[in-house]
XYZ file of C-alpha atoms in Angstrom:
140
model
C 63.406 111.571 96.498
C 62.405 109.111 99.420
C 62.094 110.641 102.943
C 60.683 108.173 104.584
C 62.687 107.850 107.903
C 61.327 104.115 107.953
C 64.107 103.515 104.642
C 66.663 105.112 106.986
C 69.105 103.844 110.319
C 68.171 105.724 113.221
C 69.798 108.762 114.098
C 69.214 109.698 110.276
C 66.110 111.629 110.728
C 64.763 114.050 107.914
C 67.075 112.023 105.610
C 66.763 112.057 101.781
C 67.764 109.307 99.604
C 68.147 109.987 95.459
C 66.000 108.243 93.072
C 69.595 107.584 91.341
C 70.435 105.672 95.120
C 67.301 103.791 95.584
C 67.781 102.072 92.078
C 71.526 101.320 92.730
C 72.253 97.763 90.983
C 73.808 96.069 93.187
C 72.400 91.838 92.920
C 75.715 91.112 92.337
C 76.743 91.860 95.377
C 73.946 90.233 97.275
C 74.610 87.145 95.944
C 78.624 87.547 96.429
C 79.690 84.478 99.083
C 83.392 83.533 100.013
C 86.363 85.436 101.170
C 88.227 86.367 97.579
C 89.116 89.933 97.422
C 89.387 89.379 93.619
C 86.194 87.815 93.206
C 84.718 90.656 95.182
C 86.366 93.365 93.114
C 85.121 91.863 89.779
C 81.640 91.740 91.337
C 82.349 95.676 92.290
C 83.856 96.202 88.417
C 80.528 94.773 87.082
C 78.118 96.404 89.216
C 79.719 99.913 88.205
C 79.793 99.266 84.390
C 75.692 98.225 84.999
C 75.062 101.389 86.979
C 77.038 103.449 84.124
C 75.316 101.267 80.933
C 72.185 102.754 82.495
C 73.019 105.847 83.935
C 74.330 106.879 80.559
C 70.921 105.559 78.852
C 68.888 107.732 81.498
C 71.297 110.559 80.400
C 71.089 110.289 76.962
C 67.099 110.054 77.010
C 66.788 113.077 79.279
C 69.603 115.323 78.151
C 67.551 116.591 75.108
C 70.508 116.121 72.756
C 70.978 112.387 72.426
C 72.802 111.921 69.163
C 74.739 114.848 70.256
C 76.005 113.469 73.495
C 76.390 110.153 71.895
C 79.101 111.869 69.436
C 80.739 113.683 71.657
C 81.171 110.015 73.789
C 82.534 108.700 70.777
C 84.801 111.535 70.113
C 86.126 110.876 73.678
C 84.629 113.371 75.438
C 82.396 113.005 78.137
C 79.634 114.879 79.146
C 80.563 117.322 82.685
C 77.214 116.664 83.743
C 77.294 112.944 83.557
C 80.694 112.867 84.944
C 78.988 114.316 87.968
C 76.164 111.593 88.306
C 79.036 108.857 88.110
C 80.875 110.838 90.532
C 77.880 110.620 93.084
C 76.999 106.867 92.110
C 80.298 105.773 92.879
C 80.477 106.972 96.214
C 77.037 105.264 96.529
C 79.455 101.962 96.031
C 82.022 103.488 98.800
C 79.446 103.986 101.066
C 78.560 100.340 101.026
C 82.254 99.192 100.959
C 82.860 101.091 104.091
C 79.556 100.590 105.642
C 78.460 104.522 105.723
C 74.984 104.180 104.246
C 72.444 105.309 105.830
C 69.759 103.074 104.104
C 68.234 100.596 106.853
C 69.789 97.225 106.535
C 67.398 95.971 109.337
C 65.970 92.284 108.102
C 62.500 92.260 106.441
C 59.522 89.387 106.284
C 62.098 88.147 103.609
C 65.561 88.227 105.331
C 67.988 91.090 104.866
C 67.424 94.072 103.079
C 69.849 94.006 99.889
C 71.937 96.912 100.989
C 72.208 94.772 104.054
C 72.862 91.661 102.466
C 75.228 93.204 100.303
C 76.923 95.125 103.060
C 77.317 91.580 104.899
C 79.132 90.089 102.216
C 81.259 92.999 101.447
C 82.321 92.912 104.979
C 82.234 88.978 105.270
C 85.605 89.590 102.511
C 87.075 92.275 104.177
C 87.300 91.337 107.403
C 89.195 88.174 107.130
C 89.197 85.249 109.538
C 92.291 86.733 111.139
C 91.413 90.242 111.402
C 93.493 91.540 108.703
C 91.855 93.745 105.424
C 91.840 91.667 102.755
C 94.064 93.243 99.619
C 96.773 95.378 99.515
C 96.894 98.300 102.003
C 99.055 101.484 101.279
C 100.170 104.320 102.831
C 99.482 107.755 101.768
């Protein structure tokens, strides 16, 4: 776990981030430009199946019953436990959609950090030139 209050926005003290957070793939997103809502959901779609091609290789590798896990996958069932880490690594992707991470996003030697870069763009999209959210909004 990193607890380096450095890696974290102020306020945020004594902070822990997951090993499963700090590797988060998300390049795509970093390099996402424009203001296409579909564009930026694809980008979201591919970042996920990444995170979950690995996530499941990690599993699978540290579960102690790979060709067991890998059946029951292939039977349709999956795993509680890895349900769980998906569960927590897609909320790592809400918190950058709606800008609650608590990773530093300050710029570096290099330019933005790329939860900040990514964060940017995601917001670059969503906040469209005339205020309005891009995509469809509904109504609970």
């Amino acid at each position: 776990w990193e607890c380096d209050n450095s890696k974290f926005q102020s306020g945020h003290q004594g902070a822990c981030m997951p090993p499963r957070r700090q590797k988060l793939c998300i390049k795509k997103l970093t390099k996402l430009n424009g203001n296409d809502t579909t564009k930026l959901r694809e980008t979201l779609i591919k970042c996920a199946a990444v995170e979950t091609f690995f996530a499941w290789q990690y599993y699978k590798k540290t579960s102690g019953q790979s060709g067991n896990v890998e059946t029951q996958l292939q039977s349709g069932t999956i795993p509680e436990d890895f349900k769980r880490q998906m569960f927590y690594t897609l909320g790592d992707f809400r918190d950058l959609i709606l800008d609650t991470d608590i990773s530093a996003k300050r710029k570096n030697p290099n330019g933005k950090t790329d939860v900040g870069k990514a964060v940017e763009n995601i917001k670059k999209i969503l906040d469209k030139k005339d205020g309005q959210a891009g995509g469809t909004q509904t109504t609970p």
